[in-house]
Short mmCIF file of C-alpha atoms in Angstrom, two decimals:
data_model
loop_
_atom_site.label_atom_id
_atom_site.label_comp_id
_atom_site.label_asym_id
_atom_site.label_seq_id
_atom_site.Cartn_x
_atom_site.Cartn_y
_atom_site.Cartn_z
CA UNK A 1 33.51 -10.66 -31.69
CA UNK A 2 35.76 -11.49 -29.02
CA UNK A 3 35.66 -9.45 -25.20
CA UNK A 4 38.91 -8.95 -23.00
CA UNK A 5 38.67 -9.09 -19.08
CA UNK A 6 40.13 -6.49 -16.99
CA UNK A 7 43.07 -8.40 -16.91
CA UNK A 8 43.44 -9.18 -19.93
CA UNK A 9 42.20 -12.19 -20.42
CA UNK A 10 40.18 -13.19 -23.49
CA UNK A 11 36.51 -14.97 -23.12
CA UNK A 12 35.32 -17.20 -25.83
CA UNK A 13 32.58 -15.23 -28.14
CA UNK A 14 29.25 -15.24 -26.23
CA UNK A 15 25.85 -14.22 -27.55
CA UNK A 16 24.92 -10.62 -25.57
CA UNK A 17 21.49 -11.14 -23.51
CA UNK A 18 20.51 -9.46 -20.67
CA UNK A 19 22.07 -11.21 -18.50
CA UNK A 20 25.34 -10.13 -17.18
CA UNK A 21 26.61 -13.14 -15.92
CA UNK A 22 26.83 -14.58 -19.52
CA UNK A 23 28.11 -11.42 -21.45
CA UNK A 24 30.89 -12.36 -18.49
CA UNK A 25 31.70 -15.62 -17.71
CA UNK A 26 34.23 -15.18 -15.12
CA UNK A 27 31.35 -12.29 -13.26
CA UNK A 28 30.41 -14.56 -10.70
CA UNK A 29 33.85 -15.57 -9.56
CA UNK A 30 34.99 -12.27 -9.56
CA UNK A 31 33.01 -11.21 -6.74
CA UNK A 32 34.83 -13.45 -4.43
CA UNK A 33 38.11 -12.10 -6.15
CA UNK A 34 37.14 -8.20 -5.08
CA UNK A 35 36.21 -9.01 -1.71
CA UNK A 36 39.71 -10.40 -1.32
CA UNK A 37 40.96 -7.16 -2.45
CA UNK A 38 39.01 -5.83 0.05
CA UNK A 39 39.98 -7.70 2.68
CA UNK A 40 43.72 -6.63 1.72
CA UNK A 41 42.61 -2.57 1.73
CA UNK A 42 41.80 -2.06 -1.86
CA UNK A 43 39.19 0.36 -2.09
CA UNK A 44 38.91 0.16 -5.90
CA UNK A 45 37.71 -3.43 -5.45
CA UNK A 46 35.06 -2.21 -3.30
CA UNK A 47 34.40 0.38 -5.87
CA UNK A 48 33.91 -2.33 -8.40
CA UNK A 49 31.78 -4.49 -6.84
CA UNK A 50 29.23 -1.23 -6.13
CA UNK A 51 29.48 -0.48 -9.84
CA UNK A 52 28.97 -4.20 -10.78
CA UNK A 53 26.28 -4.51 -8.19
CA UNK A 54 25.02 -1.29 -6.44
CA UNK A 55 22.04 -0.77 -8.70
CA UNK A 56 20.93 -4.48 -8.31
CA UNK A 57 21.53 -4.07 -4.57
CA UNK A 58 19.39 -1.01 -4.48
CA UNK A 59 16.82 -2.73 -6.63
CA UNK A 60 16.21 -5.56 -4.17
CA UNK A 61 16.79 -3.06 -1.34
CA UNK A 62 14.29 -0.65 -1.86
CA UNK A 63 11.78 -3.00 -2.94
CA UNK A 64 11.28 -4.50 0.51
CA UNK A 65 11.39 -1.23 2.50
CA UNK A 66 9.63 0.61 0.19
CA UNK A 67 11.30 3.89 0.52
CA UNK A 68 14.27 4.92 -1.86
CA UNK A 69 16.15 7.23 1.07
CA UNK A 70 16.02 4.36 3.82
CA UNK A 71 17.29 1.97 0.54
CA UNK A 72 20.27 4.46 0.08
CA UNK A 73 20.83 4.42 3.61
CA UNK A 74 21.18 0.67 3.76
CA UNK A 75 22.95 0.35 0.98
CA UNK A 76 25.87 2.90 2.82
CA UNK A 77 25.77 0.33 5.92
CA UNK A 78 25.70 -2.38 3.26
CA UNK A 79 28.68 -1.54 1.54
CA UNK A 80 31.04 -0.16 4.81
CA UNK A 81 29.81 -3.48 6.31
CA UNK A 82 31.10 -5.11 2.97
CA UNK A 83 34.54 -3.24 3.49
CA UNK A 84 34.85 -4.02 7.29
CA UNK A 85 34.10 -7.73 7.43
CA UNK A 86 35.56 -9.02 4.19
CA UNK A 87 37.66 -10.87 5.36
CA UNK A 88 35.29 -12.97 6.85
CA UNK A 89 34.32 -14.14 3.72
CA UNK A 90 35.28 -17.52 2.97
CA UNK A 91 35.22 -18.69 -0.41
CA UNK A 92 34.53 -22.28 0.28
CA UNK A 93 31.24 -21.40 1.68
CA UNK A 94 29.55 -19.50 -1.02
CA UNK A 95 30.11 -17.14 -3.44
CA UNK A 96 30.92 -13.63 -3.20
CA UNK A 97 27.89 -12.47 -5.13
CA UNK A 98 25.79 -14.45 -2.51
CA UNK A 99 27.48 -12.60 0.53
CA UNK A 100 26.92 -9.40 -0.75
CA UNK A 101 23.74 -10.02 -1.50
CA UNK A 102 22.62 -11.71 1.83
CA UNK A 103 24.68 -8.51 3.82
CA UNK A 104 22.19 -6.27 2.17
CA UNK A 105 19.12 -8.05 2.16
CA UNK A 106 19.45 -8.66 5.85
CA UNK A 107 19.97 -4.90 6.61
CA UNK A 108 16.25 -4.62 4.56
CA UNK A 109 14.59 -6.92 7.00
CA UNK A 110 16.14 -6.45 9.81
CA UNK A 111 15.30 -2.64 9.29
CA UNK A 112 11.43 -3.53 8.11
CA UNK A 113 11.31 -5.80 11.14
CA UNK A 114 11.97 -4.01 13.64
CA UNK A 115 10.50 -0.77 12.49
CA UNK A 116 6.61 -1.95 12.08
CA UNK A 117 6.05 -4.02 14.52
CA UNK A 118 4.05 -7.13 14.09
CA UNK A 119 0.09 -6.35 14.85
CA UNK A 120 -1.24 -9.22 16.64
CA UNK A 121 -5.10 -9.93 17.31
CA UNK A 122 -6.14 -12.63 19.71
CA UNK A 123 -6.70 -16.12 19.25
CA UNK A 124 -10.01 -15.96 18.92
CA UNK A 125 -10.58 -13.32 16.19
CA UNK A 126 -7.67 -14.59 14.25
CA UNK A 127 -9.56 -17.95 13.78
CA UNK A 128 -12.54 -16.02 13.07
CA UNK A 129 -10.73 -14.23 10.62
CA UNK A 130 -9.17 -17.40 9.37
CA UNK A 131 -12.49 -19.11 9.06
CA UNK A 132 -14.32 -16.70 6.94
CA UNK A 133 -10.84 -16.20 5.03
CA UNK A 134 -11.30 -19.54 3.52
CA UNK A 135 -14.75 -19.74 2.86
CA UNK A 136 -14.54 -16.72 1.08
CA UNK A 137 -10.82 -17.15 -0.77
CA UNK A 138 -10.98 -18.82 -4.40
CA UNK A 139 -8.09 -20.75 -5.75
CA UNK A 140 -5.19 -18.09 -7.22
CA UNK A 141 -3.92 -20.35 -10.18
CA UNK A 142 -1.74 -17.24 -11.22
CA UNK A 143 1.81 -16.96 -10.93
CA UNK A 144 2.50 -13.25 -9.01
CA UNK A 145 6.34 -13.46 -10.41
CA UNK A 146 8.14 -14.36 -13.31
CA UNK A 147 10.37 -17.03 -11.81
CA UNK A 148 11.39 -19.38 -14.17
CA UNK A 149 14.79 -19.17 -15.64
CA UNK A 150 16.50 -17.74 -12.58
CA UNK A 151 18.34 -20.32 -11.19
CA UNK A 152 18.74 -24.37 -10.32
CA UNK A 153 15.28 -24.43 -7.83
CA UNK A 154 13.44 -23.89 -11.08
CA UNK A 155 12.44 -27.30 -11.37
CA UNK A 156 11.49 -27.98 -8.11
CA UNK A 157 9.64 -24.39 -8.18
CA UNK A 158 7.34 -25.74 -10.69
CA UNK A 159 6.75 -28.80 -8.45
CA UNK A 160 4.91 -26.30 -5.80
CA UNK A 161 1.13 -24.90 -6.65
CA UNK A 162 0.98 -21.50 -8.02
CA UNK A 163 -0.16 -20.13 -5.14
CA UNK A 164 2.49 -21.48 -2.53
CA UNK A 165 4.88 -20.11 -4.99
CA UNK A 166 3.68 -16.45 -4.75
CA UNK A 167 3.76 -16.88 -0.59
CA UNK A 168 7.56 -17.63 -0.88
CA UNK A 169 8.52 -14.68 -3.50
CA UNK A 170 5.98 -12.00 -1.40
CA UNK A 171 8.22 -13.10 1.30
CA UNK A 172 11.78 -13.60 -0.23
CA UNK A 173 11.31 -10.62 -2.82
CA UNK A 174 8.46 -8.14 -1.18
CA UNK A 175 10.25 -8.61 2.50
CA UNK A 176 6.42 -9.51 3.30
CA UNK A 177 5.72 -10.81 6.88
CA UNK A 178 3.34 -13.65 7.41
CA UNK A 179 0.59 -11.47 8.23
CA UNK A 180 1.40 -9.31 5.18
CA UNK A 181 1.35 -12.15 2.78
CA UNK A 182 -1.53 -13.25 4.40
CA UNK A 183 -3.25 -9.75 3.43
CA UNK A 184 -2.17 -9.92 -0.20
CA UNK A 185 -2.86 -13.42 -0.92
CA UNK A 186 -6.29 -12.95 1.07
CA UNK A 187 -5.43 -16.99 2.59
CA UNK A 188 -5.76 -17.40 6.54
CA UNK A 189 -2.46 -16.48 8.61
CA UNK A 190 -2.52 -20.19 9.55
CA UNK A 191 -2.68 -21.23 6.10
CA UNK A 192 0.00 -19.01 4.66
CA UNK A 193 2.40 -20.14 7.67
CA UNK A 194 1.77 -23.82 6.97
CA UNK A 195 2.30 -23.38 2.86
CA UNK A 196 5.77 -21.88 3.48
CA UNK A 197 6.71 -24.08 5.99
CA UNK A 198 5.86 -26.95 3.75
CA UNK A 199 6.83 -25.16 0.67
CA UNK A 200 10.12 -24.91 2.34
CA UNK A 201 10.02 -28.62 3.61
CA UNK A 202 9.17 -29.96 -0.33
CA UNK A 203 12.10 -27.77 -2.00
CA UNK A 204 14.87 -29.36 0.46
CA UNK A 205 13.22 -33.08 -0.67
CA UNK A 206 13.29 -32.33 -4.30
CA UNK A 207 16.71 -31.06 -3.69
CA UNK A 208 18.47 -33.70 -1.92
CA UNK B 1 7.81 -28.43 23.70
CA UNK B 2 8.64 -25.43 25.93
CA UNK B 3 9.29 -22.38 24.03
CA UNK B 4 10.48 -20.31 26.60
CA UNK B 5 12.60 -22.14 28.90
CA UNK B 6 14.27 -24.29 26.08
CA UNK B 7 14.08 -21.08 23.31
CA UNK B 8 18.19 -21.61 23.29
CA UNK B 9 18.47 -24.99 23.35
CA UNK B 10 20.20 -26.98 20.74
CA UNK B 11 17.95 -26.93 17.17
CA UNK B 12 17.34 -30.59 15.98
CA UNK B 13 18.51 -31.27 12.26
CA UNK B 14 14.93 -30.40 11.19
CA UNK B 15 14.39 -27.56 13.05
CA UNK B 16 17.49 -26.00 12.05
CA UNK B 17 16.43 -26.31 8.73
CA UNK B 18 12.91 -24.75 8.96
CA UNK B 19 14.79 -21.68 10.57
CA UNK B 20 17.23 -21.50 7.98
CA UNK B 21 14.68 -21.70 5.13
CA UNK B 22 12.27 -19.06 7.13
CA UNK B 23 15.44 -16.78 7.95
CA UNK B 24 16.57 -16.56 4.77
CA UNK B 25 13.14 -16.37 3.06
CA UNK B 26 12.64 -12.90 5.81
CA UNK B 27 9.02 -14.94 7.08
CA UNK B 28 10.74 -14.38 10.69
CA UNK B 29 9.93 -11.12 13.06
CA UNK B 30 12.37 -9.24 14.95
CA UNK B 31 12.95 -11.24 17.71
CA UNK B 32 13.34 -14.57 15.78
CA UNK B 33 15.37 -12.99 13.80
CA UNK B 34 17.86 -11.95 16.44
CA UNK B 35 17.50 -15.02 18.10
CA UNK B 36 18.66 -16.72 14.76
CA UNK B 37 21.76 -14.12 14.46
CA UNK B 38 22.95 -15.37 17.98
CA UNK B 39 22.27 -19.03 17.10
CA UNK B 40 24.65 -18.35 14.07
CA UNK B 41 27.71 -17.06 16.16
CA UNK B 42 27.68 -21.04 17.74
CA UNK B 43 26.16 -23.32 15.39
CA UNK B 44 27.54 -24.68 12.60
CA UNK B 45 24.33 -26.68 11.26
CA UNK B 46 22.69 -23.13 10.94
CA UNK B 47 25.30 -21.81 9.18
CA UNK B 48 25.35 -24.10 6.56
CA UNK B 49 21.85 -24.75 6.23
CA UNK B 50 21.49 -20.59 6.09
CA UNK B 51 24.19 -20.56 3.35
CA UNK B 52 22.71 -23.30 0.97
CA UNK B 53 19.28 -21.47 1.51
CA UNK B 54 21.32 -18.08 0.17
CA UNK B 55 22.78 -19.94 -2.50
CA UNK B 56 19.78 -21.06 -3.74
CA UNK B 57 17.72 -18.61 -3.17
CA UNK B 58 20.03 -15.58 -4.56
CA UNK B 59 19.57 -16.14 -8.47
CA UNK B 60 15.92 -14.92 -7.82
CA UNK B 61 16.82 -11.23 -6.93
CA UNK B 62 16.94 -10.93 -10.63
CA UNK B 63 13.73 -10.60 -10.99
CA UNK B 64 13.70 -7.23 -9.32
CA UNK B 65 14.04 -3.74 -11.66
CA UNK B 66 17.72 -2.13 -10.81
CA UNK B 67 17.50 1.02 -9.22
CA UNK B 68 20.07 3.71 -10.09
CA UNK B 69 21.75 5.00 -6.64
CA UNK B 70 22.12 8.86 -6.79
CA UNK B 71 25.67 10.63 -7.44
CA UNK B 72 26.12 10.92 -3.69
CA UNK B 73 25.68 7.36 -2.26
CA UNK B 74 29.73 6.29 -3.36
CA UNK B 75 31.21 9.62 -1.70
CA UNK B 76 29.19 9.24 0.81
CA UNK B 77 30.14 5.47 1.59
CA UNK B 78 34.21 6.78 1.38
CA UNK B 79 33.61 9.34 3.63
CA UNK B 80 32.63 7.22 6.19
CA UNK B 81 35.42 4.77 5.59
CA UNK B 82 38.02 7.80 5.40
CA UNK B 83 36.50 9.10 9.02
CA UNK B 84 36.90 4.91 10.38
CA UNK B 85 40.38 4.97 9.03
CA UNK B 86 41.16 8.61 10.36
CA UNK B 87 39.45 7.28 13.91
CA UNK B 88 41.59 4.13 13.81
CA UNK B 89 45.27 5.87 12.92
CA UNK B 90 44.86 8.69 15.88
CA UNK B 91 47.76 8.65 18.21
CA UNK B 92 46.80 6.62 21.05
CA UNK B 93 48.35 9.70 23.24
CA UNK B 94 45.74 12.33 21.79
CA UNK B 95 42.86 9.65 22.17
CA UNK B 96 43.52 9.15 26.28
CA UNK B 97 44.21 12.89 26.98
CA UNK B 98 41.58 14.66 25.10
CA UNK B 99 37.78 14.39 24.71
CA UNK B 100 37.58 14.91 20.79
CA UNK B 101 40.11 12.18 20.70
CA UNK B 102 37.41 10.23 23.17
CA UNK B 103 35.11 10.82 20.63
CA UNK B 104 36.56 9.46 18.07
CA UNK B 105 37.64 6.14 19.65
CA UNK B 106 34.25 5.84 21.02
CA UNK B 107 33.19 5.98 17.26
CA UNK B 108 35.68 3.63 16.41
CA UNK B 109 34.84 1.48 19.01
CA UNK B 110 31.15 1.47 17.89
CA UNK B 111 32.06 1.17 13.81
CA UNK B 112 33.26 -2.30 15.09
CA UNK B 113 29.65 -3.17 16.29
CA UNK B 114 28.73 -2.95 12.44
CA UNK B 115 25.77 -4.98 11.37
CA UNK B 116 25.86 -6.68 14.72
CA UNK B 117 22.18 -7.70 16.61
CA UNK B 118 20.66 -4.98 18.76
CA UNK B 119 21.97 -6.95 22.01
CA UNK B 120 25.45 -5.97 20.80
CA UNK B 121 24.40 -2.63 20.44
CA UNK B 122 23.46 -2.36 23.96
CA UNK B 123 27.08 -3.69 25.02
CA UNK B 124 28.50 -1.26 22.59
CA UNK B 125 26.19 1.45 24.71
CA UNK B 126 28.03 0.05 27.65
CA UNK B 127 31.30 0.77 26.15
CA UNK B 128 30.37 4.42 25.43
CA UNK B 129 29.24 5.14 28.77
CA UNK B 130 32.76 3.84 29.88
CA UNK B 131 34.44 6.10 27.25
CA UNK B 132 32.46 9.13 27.10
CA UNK B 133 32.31 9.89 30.95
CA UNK B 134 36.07 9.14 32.14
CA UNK B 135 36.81 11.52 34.45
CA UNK B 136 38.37 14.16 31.86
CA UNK B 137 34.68 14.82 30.95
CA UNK B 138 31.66 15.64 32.38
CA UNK B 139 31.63 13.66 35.80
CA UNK B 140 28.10 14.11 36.92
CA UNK B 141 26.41 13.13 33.77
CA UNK B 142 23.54 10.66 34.25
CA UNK B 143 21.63 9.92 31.10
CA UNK B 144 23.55 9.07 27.95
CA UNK B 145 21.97 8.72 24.60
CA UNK B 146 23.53 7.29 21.24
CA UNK B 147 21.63 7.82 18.31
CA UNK B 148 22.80 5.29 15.36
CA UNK B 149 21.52 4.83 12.19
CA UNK B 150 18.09 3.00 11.69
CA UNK B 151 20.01 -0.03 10.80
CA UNK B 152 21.82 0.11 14.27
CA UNK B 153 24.91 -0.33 12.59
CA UNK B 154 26.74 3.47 12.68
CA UNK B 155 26.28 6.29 15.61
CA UNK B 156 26.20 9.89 14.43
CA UNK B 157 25.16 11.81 17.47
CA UNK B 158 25.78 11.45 20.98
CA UNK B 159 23.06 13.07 23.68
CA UNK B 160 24.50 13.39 27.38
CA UNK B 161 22.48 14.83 30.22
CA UNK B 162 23.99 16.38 33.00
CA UNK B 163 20.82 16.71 34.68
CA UNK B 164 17.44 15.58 33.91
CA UNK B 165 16.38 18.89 32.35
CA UNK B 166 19.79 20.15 30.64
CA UNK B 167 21.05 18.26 27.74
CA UNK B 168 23.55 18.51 24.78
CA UNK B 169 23.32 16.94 21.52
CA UNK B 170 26.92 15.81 20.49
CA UNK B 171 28.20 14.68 16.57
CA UNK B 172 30.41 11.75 15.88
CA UNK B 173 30.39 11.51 12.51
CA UNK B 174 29.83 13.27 9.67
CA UNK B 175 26.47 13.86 8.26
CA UNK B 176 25.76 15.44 5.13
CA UNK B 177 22.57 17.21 4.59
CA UNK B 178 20.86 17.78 1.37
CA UNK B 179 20.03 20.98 0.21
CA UNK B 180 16.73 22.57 0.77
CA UNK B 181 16.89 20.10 3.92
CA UNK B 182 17.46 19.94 7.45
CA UNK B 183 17.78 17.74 10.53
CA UNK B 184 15.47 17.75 13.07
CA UNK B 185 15.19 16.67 16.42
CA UNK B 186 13.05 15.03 18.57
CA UNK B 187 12.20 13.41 21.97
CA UNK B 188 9.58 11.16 23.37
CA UNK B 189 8.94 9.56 26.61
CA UNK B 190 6.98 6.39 26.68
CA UNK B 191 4.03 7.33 27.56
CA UNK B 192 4.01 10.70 25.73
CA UNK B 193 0.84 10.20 22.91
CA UNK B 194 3.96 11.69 19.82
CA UNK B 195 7.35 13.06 19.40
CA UNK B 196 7.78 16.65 20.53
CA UNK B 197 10.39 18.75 18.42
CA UNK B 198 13.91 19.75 20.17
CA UNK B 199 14.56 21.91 17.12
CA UNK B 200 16.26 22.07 14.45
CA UNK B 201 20.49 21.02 14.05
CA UNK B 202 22.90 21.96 12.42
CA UNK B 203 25.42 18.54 11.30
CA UNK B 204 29.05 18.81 12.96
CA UNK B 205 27.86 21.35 15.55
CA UNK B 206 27.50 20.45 19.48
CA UNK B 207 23.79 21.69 20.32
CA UNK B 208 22.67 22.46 24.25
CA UNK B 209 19.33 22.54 25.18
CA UNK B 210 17.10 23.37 28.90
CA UNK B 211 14.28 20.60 28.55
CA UNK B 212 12.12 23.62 30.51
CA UNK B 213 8.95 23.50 28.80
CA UNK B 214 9.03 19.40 29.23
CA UNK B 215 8.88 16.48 31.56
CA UNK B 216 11.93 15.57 33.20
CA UNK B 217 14.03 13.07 31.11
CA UNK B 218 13.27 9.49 32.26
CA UNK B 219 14.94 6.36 31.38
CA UNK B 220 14.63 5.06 27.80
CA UNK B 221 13.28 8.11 26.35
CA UNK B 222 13.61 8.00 22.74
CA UNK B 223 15.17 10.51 20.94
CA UNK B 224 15.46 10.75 17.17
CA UNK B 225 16.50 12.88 14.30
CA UNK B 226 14.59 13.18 11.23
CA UNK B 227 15.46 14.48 7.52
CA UNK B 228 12.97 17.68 6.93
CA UNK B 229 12.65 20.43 4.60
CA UNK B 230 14.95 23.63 5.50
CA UNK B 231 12.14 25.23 7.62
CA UNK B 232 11.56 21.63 9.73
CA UNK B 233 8.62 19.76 10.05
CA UNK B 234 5.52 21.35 8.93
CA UNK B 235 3.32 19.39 11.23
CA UNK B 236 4.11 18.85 14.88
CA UNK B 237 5.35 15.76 14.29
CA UNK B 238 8.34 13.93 12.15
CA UNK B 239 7.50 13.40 7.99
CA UNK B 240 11.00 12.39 7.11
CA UNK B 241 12.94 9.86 7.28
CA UNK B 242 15.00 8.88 10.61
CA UNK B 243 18.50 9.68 10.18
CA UNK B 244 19.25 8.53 13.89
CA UNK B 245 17.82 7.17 16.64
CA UNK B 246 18.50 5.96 19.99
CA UNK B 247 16.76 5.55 23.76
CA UNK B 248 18.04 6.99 27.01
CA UNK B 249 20.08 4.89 29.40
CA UNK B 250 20.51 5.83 33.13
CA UNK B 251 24.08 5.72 34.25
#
């Protein structure tokens, strides 16, 4: 079975999996191509990328605010802000399936962030808090996400403790704050700070 | 070190990573975060430690269910690029000589401030008072109010006071409402315990209102409007979501 591109063009047979990006070879390039078009005043290349991506964008949007109006509301701001600074987008620097992501994704926290603002206790009960936090807490040896298979940090993902690996998708996926992973993960504030600062940290070594 | 006096001074190569990784990641509050978008406009470093984080980082969305958007989230996103485009191609004549043409630049003007940091925003509040009281309109004005979306990144309404009790409630946009719903407004001083209800509004209409029955207007008073059912709120207090929202500045 053979596929044919928009333009024409005819992609070696693939095997079909869930994936998009492998039923289409050229998909991730192709971002980058339509934001060019949008830089130039296409609206049909906006058009695409929303139906290529506005369900995925949605996805990740309403999962950190949590609200499916706000999430269609910041995906409008998303996608005009997509149209109005595309051609700031600079091919060299990333891929257009990145930026579009990252626009959006910002929006969520930046919206989440400033609308709850961050409860703070005192010094003193924190490390209260903190101190009966880890008496009490037991090691979580489960994995909250299914992570592997995503993308080229898999193998230094699986370098990090179970634990420290939930902490960075609560944040990155759930939009959590410190204090709200904290909460779910039922670890001291401290503690949850230090893991994802060192989680961080250990990612850019295995990296480089 | 110093975090207060030296909170803008240059990051060190592992500093600038941490934020990066803690930026991108969303671990940061409000006011790091702004502090980062600032950062970004003059440091290279950040930017490309930001973008690798992205990069990496990005794949992992995948794990998250798609959500269908509804049929009206596309028409709605070209209506506001047709009303930006119809703002932009006005005849510069029209836009100096009349106040809907005022209007409409100031929208323009503040479509530009797109997915900007709230400090922006407050310039872009600056430029509105410039714009929206030019002599041609109402000279004695002394609050003005611009309600943008929740995102800061779009105005829809415009309040200006002439006096601390009289107000009007201007559009700038277009706003469609559901149906079966309605948007609500509503006004809070900072030390009043909850929102009080203005009433309800009707999109694309210019709404006055006596503030009799409440304390004078004071300087950054909130004001808001909500999405509620036809018949508005039926507590005395907001249950939908904020359509737009902005504070009072004195002029």
């Amino acid at each position: 079975m053979r596929f044919t591109g928009p333009s024409g063009v005819r992609f070696k047979e693939v095997r079909v999996t869930d994936d998009a990006a492998a039923f289409n070879p050229s998909a991730a390039d192709d971002h980058g191509a339509l934001l060019e078009a949008c830089a130039r005043g296409e609206r049909q290349a906006l058009q695409q990328l929303y139906a290529l991506e506005g369900s995925r964008l949605l996805g990740v949007v309403a999962r950190i605010v949590g609200d499916r109006g706000i999430a269609e509301d910041i995906i409008h701001d998303a996608f005009v802000n997509i149209w109005n600074k595309a051609h700031t987008f600079d091919a060299t620097r990333g891929s257009g399936k990145t930026w579009i992501f990252s626009v959006a994704r910002h929006l969520a926290l930046n919206h989440v962030r400033t609308r709850h603002r961050e409860v703070t206790v005192d010094d003193e009960t924190a490390d209260r808090l903190d101190a009966e936090r880890a008496q009490e807490a037991e090691t979580d040896m489960q994995d909250h996400f299914d992570w592997l298979g995503h993308g080229d940090l898999d193998r230094c993902l699986a370098q990090l403790a179970p634990e420290r690996r939930n902490c960075l998708f609560h944040a990155y996926v759930d939009g959590f704050s410190h204090p709200e992973i904290a909460t779910r993960m039922d670890r001291p504030l401290g503690t949850v700070k230090a893991w994802i600062k060192r989680s961080l940290a250990a990612l850019r070594e295995c990296l480089s | 070190m110093s975090n207060h006096s030296a909170s803008r001074s240059p990051l060190g190569p592992e500093e600038t990573e941490d934020l990066a990784g803690e930026y991108v990641l969303g671990t940061l509050n409000a006011e790091q975060r702004r502090d980062v978008e600032r950062r970004l406009l003059e440091d290279p470093q950040l930017q490309q430690a930001i973008g690798d984080w992205e990069r990496r980082l990005q794949p992992y969305t995948a794990m998250v269910e798609p959500v269908a958007p509804s049929n009206r989230l596309w028409p709605r996103i070209l209506r506001t690029l047709d009303s930006q485009e119809a703002a932009q191609s006005a005849p510069a004549d029209d836009r100096a000589a009349h106040p809907a043409g005022l209007l409409s630049r100031l929208w323009h003007d503040l479509t530009l401030w797109r997915g900007l940091s709230f400090a922006s925003i407050l310039i872009a509040t600056g430029l509105a008072a410039m714009l929206a009281f030019s002599p041609a309109q109402a000279p004695s004005s002394r609050y003005l109010v611009v309600l943008m979306t929740p995102q800061h990144t779009q105005a829809g309404w415009i309040v200006q006071a002439s006096s601390p009790r009289q107000i009007s409630l201007k559009p700038v946009g277009t706003f469609e409402v559901p149906p079966g719903k309605a948007l609500e407004f509503w006004t809070k001083a900072d030390d009043w315990s909850g929102p009080v209800s203005l009433g309800l509004v009707e999109p694309g209409e210019t709404k006055q209102l006596s503030l009799d029955d409440l304390p004078p207007l004071e300087d950054n008073q909130l004001f808001e409007l909500t999405l509620e059912d036809d018949t508005g709120s039926p507590l005395d207090r907001p249950t939908g979501p904020i359509q737009f929202i902005g504070r009072a500045v004195e002029l």
